[in-house]
Amino acid sequence: MINIVYWSQTGNIQTMAEAVAEGARSAGAEVAVTEVSGADASVLDSDAVIFGCPAMGSEELEDSEFEPFFSSVEGSLKGKKVGLFGSYDWGDGEWMRTWQARCESGGAVMIADGVIANLEPDADALAECRALGEKAAKA
């Protein structure tokens, strides 16, 4: 079972989440896709968990729903297979590097480097999302 938890305001992250799920399902995995508002710590009771969130503010995770949720599960990532994806509108992707470092410092086993898209995900970004899902299914 692979759990995908995301936050999306414009639909870009939802589109990416659906592509990650498509990749995982094509590799034979059972997948649950959940908006962060409906998620709880039980998402960690899976073979892998993949988080999706855009860069907000000065390259930070969305702070009203996603950051509080992620902070609540961050301490339980040790040994868990984790993937990350998201989009941004400015900067150079620093938020993804910082987010991945947080996961790694907590002992998460990264499935792959985080997948990022500039604004709306293009065909290449969606292919990377599907590949992330496939890697998660095979990890």
mmCIF file with all atom_site columns, C-alpha atoms in Angstrom, residues 13-81:
data_model
loop_
_atom_site.group_PDB
_atom_site.id
_atom_site.type_symbol
_atom_site.label_atom_id
_atom_site.label_alt_id
_atom_site.label_comp_id
_atom_site.label_asym_id
_atom_site.label_entity_id
_atom_site.label_seq_id
_atom_site.pdbx_PDB_ins_code
_atom_site.Cartn_x
_atom_site.Cartn_y
_atom_site.Cartn_z
_atom_site.occupancy
_atom_site.B_iso_or_equiv
_atom_site.pdbx_formal_charge
_atom_site.auth_seq_id
_atom_site.auth_comp_id
_atom_site.auth_asym_id
_atom_site.auth_atom_id
_atom_site.pdbx_PDB_model_num
ATOM 1  C CA . ILE A 1 13 ? -0.307 19.412 -6.948  1.00 0.00 ? 13 ILE A CA 1
ATOM 2  C CA . GLN A 1 14 ? -3.486 17.359 -7.347  1.00 0.00 ? 14 GLN A CA 1
ATOM 3  C CA . THR A 1 15 ? -2.530 16.698 -10.982 1.00 0.00 ? 15 THR A CA 1
ATOM 4  C CA . MET A 1 16 ? 0.933  15.621 -9.841  1.00 0.00 ? 16 MET A CA 1
ATOM 5  C CA . ALA A 1 17 ? -0.554 13.395 -7.118  1.00 0.00 ? 17 ALA A CA 1
ATOM 6  C CA . GLU A 1 18 ? -2.753 11.667 -9.693  1.00 0.00 ? 18 GLU A CA 1
ATOM 7  C CA . ALA A 1 19 ? 0.310  11.041 -11.911 1.00 0.00 ? 19 ALA A CA 1
ATOM 8  C CA . VAL A 1 20 ? 2.251  9.560  -8.966  1.00 0.00 ? 20 VAL A CA 1
ATOM 9  C CA . ALA A 1 21 ? -0.730 7.303  -8.224  1.00 0.00 ? 21 ALA A CA 1
ATOM 10 C CA . GLU A 1 22 ? -0.982 6.280  -11.874 1.00 0.00 ? 22 GLU A CA 1
ATOM 11 C CA . GLY A 1 23 ? 2.690  5.252  -11.886 1.00 0.00 ? 23 GLY A CA 1
ATOM 12 C CA . ALA A 1 24 ? 2.353  3.254  -8.673  1.00 0.00 ? 24 ALA A CA 1
ATOM 13 C CA . ARG A 1 25 ? -0.798 1.488  -9.859  1.00 0.00 ? 25 ARG A CA 1
ATOM 14 C CA . SER A 1 26 ? 0.810  0.634  -13.202 1.00 0.00 ? 26 SER A CA 1
ATOM 15 C CA . ALA A 1 27 ? 3.556  -1.135 -11.233 1.00 0.00 ? 27 ALA A CA 1
ATOM 16 C CA . GLY A 1 28 ? 0.962  -3.155 -9.312  1.00 0.00 ? 28 GLY A CA 1
ATOM 17 C CA . ALA A 1 29 ? 0.649  -1.183 -6.072  1.00 0.00 ? 29 ALA A CA 1
ATOM 18 C CA . GLU A 1 30 ? -2.503 -0.454 -4.132  1.00 0.00 ? 30 GLU A CA 1
ATOM 19 C CA . VAL A 1 31 ? -2.711 3.327  -3.718  1.00 0.00 ? 31 VAL A CA 1
ATOM 20 C CA . ALA A 1 32 ? -4.663 5.757  -1.547  1.00 0.00 ? 32 ALA A CA 1
ATOM 21 C CA . VAL A 1 33 ? -4.634 9.450  -2.480  1.00 0.00 ? 33 VAL A CA 1
ATOM 22 C CA . THR A 1 34 ? -5.661 11.821 0.325   1.00 0.00 ? 34 THR A CA 1
ATOM 23 C CA . GLU A 1 35 ? -5.848 15.592 0.633   1.00 0.00 ? 35 GLU A CA 1
ATOM 24 C CA . VAL A 1 36 ? -3.921 16.626 3.728   1.00 0.00 ? 36 VAL A CA 1
ATOM 25 C CA . SER A 1 37 ? -7.105 17.952 5.371   1.00 0.00 ? 37 SER A CA 1
ATOM 26 C CA . GLY A 1 38 ? -8.352 14.347 5.523   1.00 0.00 ? 38 GLY A CA 1
ATOM 27 C CA . ALA A 1 39 ? -5.060 12.723 6.552   1.00 0.00 ? 39 ALA A CA 1
ATOM 28 C CA . ASP A 1 40 ? -3.805 11.534 9.916   1.00 0.00 ? 40 ASP A CA 1
ATOM 29 C CA . ALA A 1 41 ? -0.746 9.658  11.189  1.00 0.00 ? 41 ALA A CA 1
ATOM 30 C CA . SER A 1 42 ? -2.191 6.351  9.946   1.00 0.00 ? 42 SER A CA 1
ATOM 31 C CA . VAL A 1 43 ? -0.863 7.248  6.473   1.00 0.00 ? 43 VAL A CA 1
ATOM 32 C CA . LEU A 1 44 ? 2.508  6.068  7.781   1.00 0.00 ? 44 LEU A CA 1
ATOM 33 C CA . ASP A 1 45 ? 1.091  2.538  8.145   1.00 0.00 ? 45 ASP A CA 1
ATOM 34 C CA . SER A 1 46 ? 1.991  1.749  4.548   1.00 0.00 ? 46 SER A CA 1
ATOM 35 C CA . ASP A 1 47 ? 4.822  0.404  2.415   1.00 0.00 ? 47 ASP A CA 1
ATOM 36 C CA . ALA A 1 48 ? 5.622  3.967  1.334   1.00 0.00 ? 48 ALA A CA 1
ATOM 37 C CA . VAL A 1 49 ? 4.246  7.454  1.841   1.00 0.00 ? 49 VAL A CA 1
ATOM 38 C CA . ILE A 1 50 ? 4.563  10.205 -0.744  1.00 0.00 ? 50 ILE A CA 1
ATOM 39 C CA . PHE A 1 51 ? 3.918  13.828 0.159   1.00 0.00 ? 51 PHE A CA 1
ATOM 40 C CA . GLY A 1 52 ? 3.023  16.648 -2.238  1.00 0.00 ? 52 GLY A CA 1
ATOM 41 C CA . CYS A 1 53 ? 3.074  20.352 -1.449  1.00 0.00 ? 53 CYS A CA 1
ATOM 42 C CA . PRO A 1 54 ? 3.886  23.554 -3.366  1.00 0.00 ? 54 PRO A CA 1
ATOM 43 C CA . ALA A 1 55 ? 6.422  26.157 -2.333  1.00 0.00 ? 55 ALA A CA 1
ATOM 44 C CA . MET A 1 56 ? 4.714  29.046 -0.581  1.00 0.00 ? 56 MET A CA 1
ATOM 45 C CA . GLY A 1 57 ? 5.955  32.327 0.881   1.00 0.00 ? 57 GLY A CA 1
ATOM 46 C CA . SER A 1 58 ? 9.742  32.385 0.806   1.00 0.00 ? 58 SER A CA 1
ATOM 47 C CA . GLU A 1 59 ? 10.109 28.788 -0.421  1.00 0.00 ? 59 GLU A CA 1
ATOM 48 C CA . GLU A 1 60 ? 8.329  27.083 2.472   1.00 0.00 ? 60 GLU A CA 1
ATOM 49 C CA . LEU A 1 61 ? 5.683  24.386 2.778   1.00 0.00 ? 61 LEU A CA 1
ATOM 50 C CA . GLU A 1 62 ? 2.069  25.620 2.828   1.00 0.00 ? 62 GLU A CA 1
ATOM 51 C CA . ASP A 1 63 ? 1.713  26.730 6.460   1.00 0.00 ? 63 ASP A CA 1
ATOM 52 C CA . SER A 1 64 ? -1.967 26.530 7.409   1.00 0.00 ? 64 SER A CA 1
ATOM 53 C CA . GLU A 1 65 ? -2.636 22.827 6.737   1.00 0.00 ? 65 GLU A CA 1
ATOM 54 C CA . PHE A 1 66 ? 0.324  21.017 5.242   1.00 0.00 ? 66 PHE A CA 1
ATOM 55 C CA . GLU A 1 67 ? 3.182  22.187 7.490   1.00 0.00 ? 67 GLU A CA 1
ATOM 56 C CA . PRO A 1 68 ? 1.278  21.419 10.722  1.00 0.00 ? 68 PRO A CA 1
ATOM 57 C CA . PHE A 1 69 ? 0.397  17.946 9.427   1.00 0.00 ? 69 PHE A CA 1
ATOM 58 C CA . PHE A 1 70 ? 3.917  17.215 8.190   1.00 0.00 ? 70 PHE A CA 1
ATOM 59 C CA . SER A 1 71 ? 5.418  18.432 11.469  1.00 0.00 ? 71 SER A CA 1
ATOM 60 C CA . SER A 1 72 ? 3.081  16.082 13.343  1.00 0.00 ? 72 SER A CA 1
ATOM 61 C CA . VAL A 1 73 ? 4.349  12.995 11.452  1.00 0.00 ? 73 VAL A CA 1
ATOM 62 C CA . GLU A 1 74 ? 7.939  14.099 10.784  1.00 0.00 ? 74 GLU A CA 1
ATOM 63 C CA . GLY A 1 75 ? 9.232  12.477 13.975  1.00 0.00 ? 75 GLY A CA 1
ATOM 64 C CA . SER A 1 76 ? 7.854  9.090  12.875  1.00 0.00 ? 76 SER A CA 1
ATOM 65 C CA . LEU A 1 77 ? 9.579  8.857  9.478   1.00 0.00 ? 77 LEU A CA 1
ATOM 66 C CA . LYS A 1 78 ? 12.597 6.828  10.645  1.00 0.00 ? 78 LYS A CA 1
ATOM 67 C CA . GLY A 1 79 ? 12.952 3.800  8.370   1.00 0.00 ? 79 GLY A CA 1
ATOM 68 C CA . LYS A 1 80 ? 9.905  4.780  6.289   1.00 0.00 ? 80 LYS A CA 1
ATOM 69 C CA . LYS A 1 81 ? 10.104 4.914  2.488   1.00 0.00 ? 81 LYS A CA 1
#
